Amino acid sequence: MAIMRNNHVFKGHKTLLGAKYVTYGEVELPLRLDMFCLSKNGFDWGNTGSAAQQLSFSILCQLSNEAFARENVSLFTTDVVSKFNGRDWLISASEVLKWIEKHTKEDDTWQKQEEEKKEAPVNTIILKTQKTFKKPKQKNNVVKEICKELQITQKDLASILEIPEGTISSWAVKNEIPRLGKKAIEFYIQSQKNQQIIESYKSFVKLLDVS
């Protein structure tokens, strides 16, 4: 397989409220639903689910071709995408290309290994599954995560949103924020960013006056 090298990177970002974005070379990475429609709701990472496989296919297809991406999507998800942890991750095109080159050369070996797995005794497969089984990670509390990110308490958040503190406590217990609550928090975060920009501009103007 002929591979063209470049210096671009793939970047993933998950917002405080769960929205996920992936770019390649600072441009949004296409879902490729016309070729591989496994998750219409977008990408995911840190697991091997359908949305994570959709991300794997799009990354591989960006640097190889549809046939290779389709054939290796599960393996790439397990090897690479499932190990993207946290809200932000980055992987260079050169790293992905090395993975593609390695598995292009080892296609025959991979097929033999798959055949051996099919022929392996049932007890052996069960034993391997038991060894690799891991307890699922506990889901983070969205209210606590937002308060931690903004460096405020739940009482402060209630004051900012002008709602009872008990409402915030209820959100924390349910680990769920209603749609209007999310919108209000997003508006507050954006207003804080805008204020930082204004303060930076004022500081810059003062420097100009001094000079």
PDB file of C-alpha atoms in Angstrom:
ATOM      1  CA  MET A   1       0.000   0.000   0.000  1.00  0.00           C
ATOM      2  CA  ALA A   2       1.476   3.363  -1.063  1.00  0.00           C
ATOM      3  CA  ILE A   3       1.331   5.827   1.837  1.00  0.00           C
ATOM      4  CA  MET A   4       1.839   9.588   1.563  1.00  0.00           C
ATOM      5  CA  ARG A   5       3.402  11.082   4.695  1.00  0.00           C
ATOM      6  CA  ASN A   6       2.404  14.393   6.267  1.00  0.00           C
ATOM      7  CA  ASN A   7       2.834  16.288   9.523  1.00  0.00           C
ATOM      8  CA  HIS A   8      -0.833  16.779  10.420  1.00  0.00           C
ATOM      9  CA  VAL A   9      -2.325  15.614  13.718  1.00  0.00           C
ATOM     10  CA  PHE A  10      -5.676  14.207  14.808  1.00  0.00           C
ATOM     11  CA  LYS A  11      -7.131  15.996  17.857  1.00  0.00           C
ATOM     12  CA  GLY A  12     -10.087  15.015  20.009  1.00  0.00           C
ATOM     13  CA  HIS A  13     -11.898  17.229  22.531  1.00  0.00           C
ATOM     14  CA  LYS A  14     -14.865  16.530  24.801  1.00  0.00           C
ATOM     15  CA  THR A  15     -16.700  19.521  26.284  1.00  0.00           C
ATOM     16  CA  LEU A  16     -17.790  19.724  29.935  1.00  0.00           C
ATOM     17  CA  LEU A  17     -21.315  18.766  28.894  1.00  0.00           C
ATOM     18  CA  GLY A  18     -20.263  15.785  26.777  1.00  0.00           C
ATOM     19  CA  ALA A  19     -20.154  17.085  23.175  1.00  0.00           C
ATOM     20  CA  LYS A  20     -17.256  15.537  21.234  1.00  0.00           C
ATOM     21  CA  TYR A  21     -15.189  17.075  18.424  1.00  0.00           C
ATOM     22  CA  VAL A  22     -12.390  15.584  16.300  1.00  0.00           C
ATOM     23  CA  THR A  23     -10.198  17.511  13.843  1.00  0.00           C
ATOM     24  CA  TYR A  24      -7.461  16.602  11.383  1.00  0.00           C
ATOM     25  CA  GLY A  25      -5.089  19.350  10.318  1.00  0.00           C
ATOM     26  CA  GLU A  26      -7.343  21.820  12.206  1.00  0.00           C
ATOM     27  CA  VAL A  27     -10.308  20.789  10.002  1.00  0.00           C
ATOM     28  CA  GLU A  28     -13.260  18.756  11.309  1.00  0.00           C
ATOM     29  CA  LEU A  29     -12.765  15.041  10.593  1.00  0.00           C
ATOM     30  CA  PRO A  30     -15.620  13.698   8.401  1.00  0.00           C
ATOM     31  CA  LEU A  31     -17.754  10.840   9.761  1.00  0.00           C
ATOM     32  CA  ARG A  32     -17.550   8.891   6.452  1.00  0.00           C
ATOM     33  CA  LEU A  33     -21.118   7.640   6.894  1.00  0.00           C
ATOM     34  CA  ASP A  34     -21.343   7.106   3.134  1.00  0.00           C
ATOM     35  CA  MET A  35     -18.710   4.351   3.448  1.00  0.00           C
ATOM     36  CA  PHE A  36     -19.123   3.028   6.997  1.00  0.00           C
ATOM     37  CA  CYS A  37     -22.334   3.849   8.851  1.00  0.00           C
ATOM     38  CA  LEU A  38     -21.999   2.470  12.366  1.00  0.00           C
ATOM     39  CA  SER A  39     -22.685   5.588  14.467  1.00  0.00           C
ATOM     40  CA  LYS A  40     -24.781   8.451  13.132  1.00  0.00           C
ATOM     41  CA  ASN A  41     -24.427  10.299  16.454  1.00  0.00           C
ATOM     42  CA  GLY A  42     -20.733  11.059  16.000  1.00  0.00           C
ATOM     43  CA  PHE A  43     -17.429   9.862  17.428  1.00  0.00           C
ATOM     44  CA  ASP A  44     -16.341   8.498  20.798  1.00  0.00           C
ATOM     45  CA  TRP A  45     -13.132   7.142  22.348  1.00  0.00           C
ATOM     46  CA  GLY A  46     -11.808   5.340  25.397  1.00  0.00           C
ATOM     47  CA  ASN A  47     -13.869   2.236  24.562  1.00  0.00           C
ATOM     48  CA  THR A  48     -14.558  -0.190  21.689  1.00  0.00           C
ATOM     49  CA  GLY A  49     -18.182   0.742  20.993  1.00  0.00           C
ATOM     50  CA  SER A  50     -19.783   1.650  17.666  1.00  0.00           C
ATOM     51  CA  ALA A  51     -18.947   5.379  17.937  1.00  0.00           C
ATOM     52  CA  ALA A  52     -15.298   4.539  18.709  1.00  0.00           C
ATOM     53  CA  GLN A  53     -15.197   2.251  15.657  1.00  0.00           C
ATOM     54  CA  GLN A  54     -16.655   5.063  13.552  1.00  0.00           C
ATOM     55  CA  LEU A  55     -13.723   7.235  14.673  1.00  0.00           C
ATOM     56  CA  SER A  56     -11.238   4.436  13.866  1.00  0.00           C
ATOM     57  CA  PHE A  57     -12.623   4.033  10.366  1.00  0.00           C
ATOM     58  CA  SER A  58     -12.478   7.776   9.664  1.00  0.00           C
ATOM     59  CA  ILE A  59      -8.873   8.047  10.894  1.00  0.00           C
ATOM     60  CA  LEU A  60      -7.706   5.027   8.882  1.00  0.00           C
ATOM     61  CA  CYS A  61      -9.631   6.097   5.793  1.00  0.00           C
ATOM     62  CA  GLN A  62      -8.011   9.543   6.002  1.00  0.00           C
ATOM     63  CA  LEU A  63      -4.536   8.013   5.584  1.00  0.00           C
ATOM     64  CA  SER A  64      -5.159   4.745   3.687  1.00  0.00           C
ATOM     65  CA  ASN A  65      -8.197   3.529   1.749  1.00  0.00           C
ATOM     66  CA  GLU A  66     -11.704   2.236   2.379  1.00  0.00           C
ATOM     67  CA  ALA A  67     -10.779  -1.453   2.021  1.00  0.00           C
ATOM     68  CA  PHE A  68      -7.920  -1.286   4.544  1.00  0.00           C
ATOM     69  CA  ALA A  69      -9.952   0.853   6.969  1.00  0.00           C
ATOM     70  CA  ARG A  70     -12.914  -1.527   6.840  1.00  0.00           C
ATOM     71  CA  GLU A  71     -10.700  -4.596   7.346  1.00  0.00           C
ATOM     72  CA  ASN A  72      -8.721  -3.147  10.282  1.00  0.00           C
ATOM     73  CA  VAL A  73     -11.287  -0.967  12.052  1.00  0.00           C
ATOM     74  CA  SER A  74     -11.796  -3.341  14.995  1.00  0.00           C
ATOM     75  CA  LEU A  75      -8.077  -3.864  15.570  1.00  0.00           C
ATOM     76  CA  PHE A  76      -7.289  -0.144  15.381  1.00  0.00           C
ATOM     77  CA  THR A  77     -10.124   0.558  17.831  1.00  0.00           C
ATOM     78  CA  THR A  78      -8.676  -1.930  20.325  1.00  0.00           C
ATOM     79  CA  ASP A  79      -5.023  -0.942  19.781  1.00  0.00           C
ATOM     80  CA  VAL A  80      -5.382   2.832  19.612  1.00  0.00           C
ATOM     81  CA  VAL A  81      -8.795   4.500  20.004  1.00  0.00           C
ATOM     82  CA  SER A  82      -9.838   2.583  23.136  1.00  0.00           C
ATOM     83  CA  LYS A  83      -6.696   3.964  24.826  1.00  0.00           C
ATOM     84  CA  PHE A  84      -7.625   7.614  24.234  1.00  0.00           C
ATOM     85  CA  ASN A  85      -8.566   8.611  27.792  1.00  0.00           C
ATOM     86  CA  GLY A  86      -9.908  11.863  29.171  1.00  0.00           C
ATOM     87  CA  ARG A  87     -11.441  14.886  27.491  1.00  0.00           C
ATOM     88  CA  ASP A  88      -8.529  15.682  25.174  1.00  0.00           C
ATOM     89  CA  TRP A  89      -6.202  13.520  23.087  1.00  0.00           C
ATOM     90  CA  LEU A  90      -3.815  13.956  20.168  1.00  0.00           C
ATOM     91  CA  ILE A  91      -2.153  11.534  17.760  1.00  0.00           C
ATOM     92  CA  SER A  92       0.098  12.471  14.844  1.00  0.00           C
ATOM     93  CA  ALA A  93      -0.419  11.287  11.292  1.00  0.00           C
ATOM     94  CA  SER A  94       3.056   9.712  11.387  1.00  0.00           C
ATOM     95  CA  GLU A  95       2.039   7.506  14.339  1.00  0.00           C
ATOM     96  CA  VAL A  96      -1.073   6.341  12.504  1.00  0.00           C
ATOM     97  CA  LEU A  97       0.955   5.721   9.340  1.00  0.00           C
ATOM     98  CA  LYS A  98       3.422   3.539  11.279  1.00  0.00           C
ATOM     99  CA  TRP A  99       0.484   1.464  12.538  1.00  0.00           C
ATOM    100  CA  ILE A 100      -0.888   1.172   8.998  1.00  0.00           C
ATOM    101  CA  GLU A 101       2.503   0.116   7.586  1.00  0.00           C
ATOM    102  CA  LYS A 102       2.977  -2.482  10.316  1.00  0.00           C
ATOM    103  CA  HIS A 103      -0.406  -4.078   9.767  1.00  0.00           C
ATOM    104  CA  THR A 104      -0.160  -3.879   5.998  1.00  0.00           C
ATOM    105  CA  LYS A 105       2.984  -6.021   6.222  1.00  0.00           C
ATOM    106  CA  GLU A 106       1.435  -8.366   8.758  1.00  0.00           C
ATOM    107  CA  ASP A 107      -1.907  -8.976   7.046  1.00  0.00           C
ATOM    108  CA  ASP A 108      -1.118 -12.654   6.452  1.00  0.00           C
ATOM    109  CA  THR A 109       0.033 -13.153  10.048  1.00  0.00           C
ATOM    110  CA  TRP A 110      -3.112 -11.466  11.359  1.00  0.00           C
ATOM    111  CA  GLN A 111      -5.360 -13.713   9.263  1.00  0.00           C
ATOM    112  CA  LYS A 112      -3.580 -16.824  10.557  1.00  0.00           C
ATOM    113  CA  GLN A 113      -4.017 -15.642  14.144  1.00  0.00           C
ATOM    114  CA  GLU A 114      -7.728 -15.098  13.553  1.00  0.00           C
ATOM    115  CA  GLU A 115      -8.061 -18.608  12.129  1.00  0.00           C
ATOM    116  CA  GLU A 116      -6.238 -20.056  15.144  1.00  0.00           C
ATOM    117  CA  LYS A 117      -8.630 -18.202  17.468  1.00  0.00           C
ATOM    118  CA  LYS A 118     -11.605 -19.777  15.691  1.00  0.00           C
ATOM    119  CA  GLU A 119     -10.082 -23.238  16.108  1.00  0.00           C
ATOM    120  CA  ALA A 120      -9.086 -22.740  19.766  1.00  0.00           C
ATOM    121  CA  PRO A 121     -10.953 -24.803  22.397  1.00  0.00           C
ATOM    122  CA  VAL A 122     -13.906 -23.083  24.029  1.00  0.00           C
ATOM    123  CA  ASN A 123     -12.338 -23.389  27.508  1.00  0.00           C
ATOM    124  CA  THR A 124      -9.181 -21.594  26.304  1.00  0.00           C
ATOM    125  CA  ILE A 125     -11.229 -18.703  24.892  1.00  0.00           C
ATOM    126  CA  ILE A 126     -13.202 -18.397  28.144  1.00  0.00           C
ATOM    127  CA  LEU A 127      -9.984 -18.439  30.191  1.00  0.00           C
ATOM    128  CA  LYS A 128      -8.447 -15.651  28.070  1.00  0.00           C
ATOM    129  CA  THR A 129     -11.643 -13.611  28.390  1.00  0.00           C
ATOM    130  CA  GLN A 130     -11.591 -13.976  32.165  1.00  0.00           C
ATOM    131  CA  LYS A 131      -7.977 -12.813  32.336  1.00  0.00           C
ATOM    132  CA  THR A 132      -8.567  -9.711  30.224  1.00  0.00           C
ATOM    133  CA  PHE A 133     -11.872  -8.709  31.865  1.00  0.00           C
ATOM    134  CA  LYS A 134     -11.710  -5.382  33.647  1.00  0.00           C
ATOM    135  CA  LYS A 135     -14.246  -3.731  35.893  1.00  0.00           C
ATOM    136  CA  PRO A 136     -15.997  -0.823  34.169  1.00  0.00           C
ATOM    137  CA  LYS A 137     -14.802   2.602  35.231  1.00  0.00           C
ATOM    138  CA  GLN A 138     -17.133   4.548  37.483  1.00  0.00           C
ATOM    139  CA  LYS A 139     -18.847   7.369  35.611  1.00  0.00           C
ATOM    140  CA  ASN A 140     -17.729  10.848  36.693  1.00  0.00           C
ATOM    141  CA  ASN A 141     -20.311  13.121  38.260  1.00  0.00           C
ATOM    142  CA  VAL A 142     -21.079  15.866  35.740  1.00  0.00           C
ATOM    143  CA  VAL A 143     -21.967  18.505  38.375  1.00  0.00           C
ATOM    144  CA  LYS A 144     -18.779  17.892  40.372  1.00  0.00           C
ATOM    145  CA  GLU A 145     -16.711  17.949  37.165  1.00  0.00           C
ATOM    146  CA  ILE A 146     -18.164  21.320  36.146  1.00  0.00           C
ATOM    147  CA  CYS A 147     -17.595  22.803  39.603  1.00  0.00           C
ATOM    148  CA  LYS A 148     -14.029  21.478  39.615  1.00  0.00           C
ATOM    149  CA  GLU A 149     -13.358  22.906  36.154  1.00  0.00           C
ATOM    150  CA  LEU A 150     -14.753  26.333  37.103  1.00  0.00           C
ATOM    151  CA  GLN A 151     -13.143  26.181  40.583  1.00  0.00           C
ATOM    152  CA  ILE A 152     -16.428  26.920  42.346  1.00  0.00           C
ATOM    153  CA  THR A 153     -18.692  25.120  44.835  1.00  0.00           C
ATOM    154  CA  GLN A 154     -22.175  23.757  44.160  1.00  0.00           C
ATOM    155  CA  LYS A 155     -23.485  26.659  46.247  1.00  0.00           C
ATOM    156  CA  ASP A 156     -21.625  29.097  43.967  1.00  0.00           C
ATOM    157  CA  LEU A 157     -23.107  27.381  40.903  1.00  0.00           C
ATOM    158  CA  ALA A 158     -26.614  27.734  42.321  1.00  0.00           C
ATOM    159  CA  SER A 159     -25.951  31.446  42.937  1.00  0.00           C
ATOM    160  CA  ILE A 160     -24.608  31.959  39.415  1.00  0.00           C
ATOM    161  CA  LEU A 161     -27.648  30.281  37.838  1.00  0.00           C
ATOM    162  CA  GLU A 162     -29.998  31.975  40.344  1.00  0.00           C
ATOM    163  CA  ILE A 163     -31.673  28.710  41.349  1.00  0.00           C
ATOM    164  CA  PRO A 164     -32.068  26.922  44.725  1.00  0.00           C
ATOM    165  CA  GLU A 165     -29.010  25.070  46.013  1.00  0.00           C
ATOM    166  CA  GLY A 166     -31.250  22.011  46.439  1.00  0.00           C
ATOM    167  CA  THR A 167     -31.760  21.924  42.666  1.00  0.00           C
ATOM    168  CA  ILE A 168     -28.004  21.659  42.111  1.00  0.00           C
ATOM    169  CA  SER A 169     -27.822  18.909  44.751  1.00  0.00           C
ATOM    170  CA  SER A 170     -30.598  17.038  42.930  1.00  0.00           C
ATOM    171  CA  TRP A 171     -28.650  17.270  39.649  1.00  0.00           C
ATOM    172  CA  ALA A 172     -25.567  15.900  41.409  1.00  0.00           C
ATOM    173  CA  VAL A 173     -27.500  12.953  42.880  1.00  0.00           C
ATOM    174  CA  LYS A 174     -29.058  12.082  39.518  1.00  0.00           C
ATOM    175  CA  ASN A 175     -25.737  12.840  37.738  1.00  0.00           C
ATOM    176  CA  GLU A 176     -27.758  14.614  35.082  1.00  0.00           C
ATOM    177  CA  ILE A 177     -28.321  18.245  34.135  1.00  0.00           C
ATOM    178  CA  PRO A 178     -31.512  19.247  32.258  1.00  0.00           C
ATOM    179  CA  ARG A 179     -31.214  20.862  28.831  1.00  0.00           C
ATOM    180  CA  LEU A 180     -31.958  24.410  30.033  1.00  0.00           C
ATOM    181  CA  GLY A 181     -29.438  24.003  32.845  1.00  0.00           C
ATOM    182  CA  LYS A 182     -26.770  22.983  30.356  1.00  0.00           C
ATOM    183  CA  LYS A 183     -27.550  25.996  28.186  1.00  0.00           C
ATOM    184  CA  ALA A 184     -27.285  28.325  31.188  1.00  0.00           C
ATOM    185  CA  ILE A 185     -23.914  26.844  32.207  1.00  0.00           C
ATOM    186  CA  GLU A 186     -22.584  27.062  28.647  1.00  0.00           C
ATOM    187  CA  PHE A 187     -23.670  30.715  28.506  1.00  0.00           C
ATOM    188  CA  TYR A 188     -21.875  31.433  31.789  1.00  0.00           C
ATOM    189  CA  ILE A 189     -18.670  29.723  30.622  1.00  0.00           C
ATOM    190  CA  GLN A 190     -18.740  31.673  27.357  1.00  0.00           C
ATOM    191  CA  SER A 191     -19.320  34.955  29.200  1.00  0.00           C
ATOM    192  CA  GLN A 192     -16.308  34.207  31.421  1.00  0.00           C
ATOM    193  CA  LYS A 193     -14.145  33.586  28.350  1.00  0.00           C
ATOM    194  CA  ASN A 194     -15.368  36.819  26.791  1.00  0.00           C
ATOM    195  CA  GLN A 195     -14.527  38.698  29.992  1.00  0.00           C
ATOM    196  CA  GLN A 196     -10.998  37.258  29.936  1.00  0.00           C
ATOM    197  CA  ILE A 197     -10.587  38.463  26.352  1.00  0.00           C
ATOM    198  CA  ILE A 198     -11.767  41.948  27.341  1.00  0.00           C
ATOM    199  CA  GLU A 199      -9.358  42.078  30.293  1.00  0.00           C
ATOM    200  CA  SER A 200      -6.480  40.944  28.088  1.00  0.00           C
ATOM    201  CA  TYR A 201      -7.348  43.654  25.553  1.00  0.00           C
ATOM    202  CA  LYS A 202      -7.413  46.312  28.295  1.00  0.00           C
ATOM    203  CA  SER A 203      -4.001  45.175  29.547  1.00  0.00           C
ATOM    204  CA  PHE A 204      -2.643  45.337  25.998  1.00  0.00           C
ATOM    205  CA  VAL A 205      -3.983  48.883  25.543  1.00  0.00           C
ATOM    206  CA  LYS A 206      -2.348  49.966  28.803  1.00  0.00           C
ATOM    207  CA  LEU A 207       0.991  48.592  27.591  1.00  0.00           C
ATOM    208  CA  LEU A 208       0.627  50.595  24.393  1.00  0.00           C
ATOM    209  CA  ASP A 209      -0.092  53.768  26.382  1.00  0.00           C
ATOM    210  CA  VAL A 210       2.996  53.236  28.527  1.00  0.00           C
ATOM    211  CA  SER A 211       5.225  52.659  25.515  1.00  0.00           C
TER     212      SER A 211
END
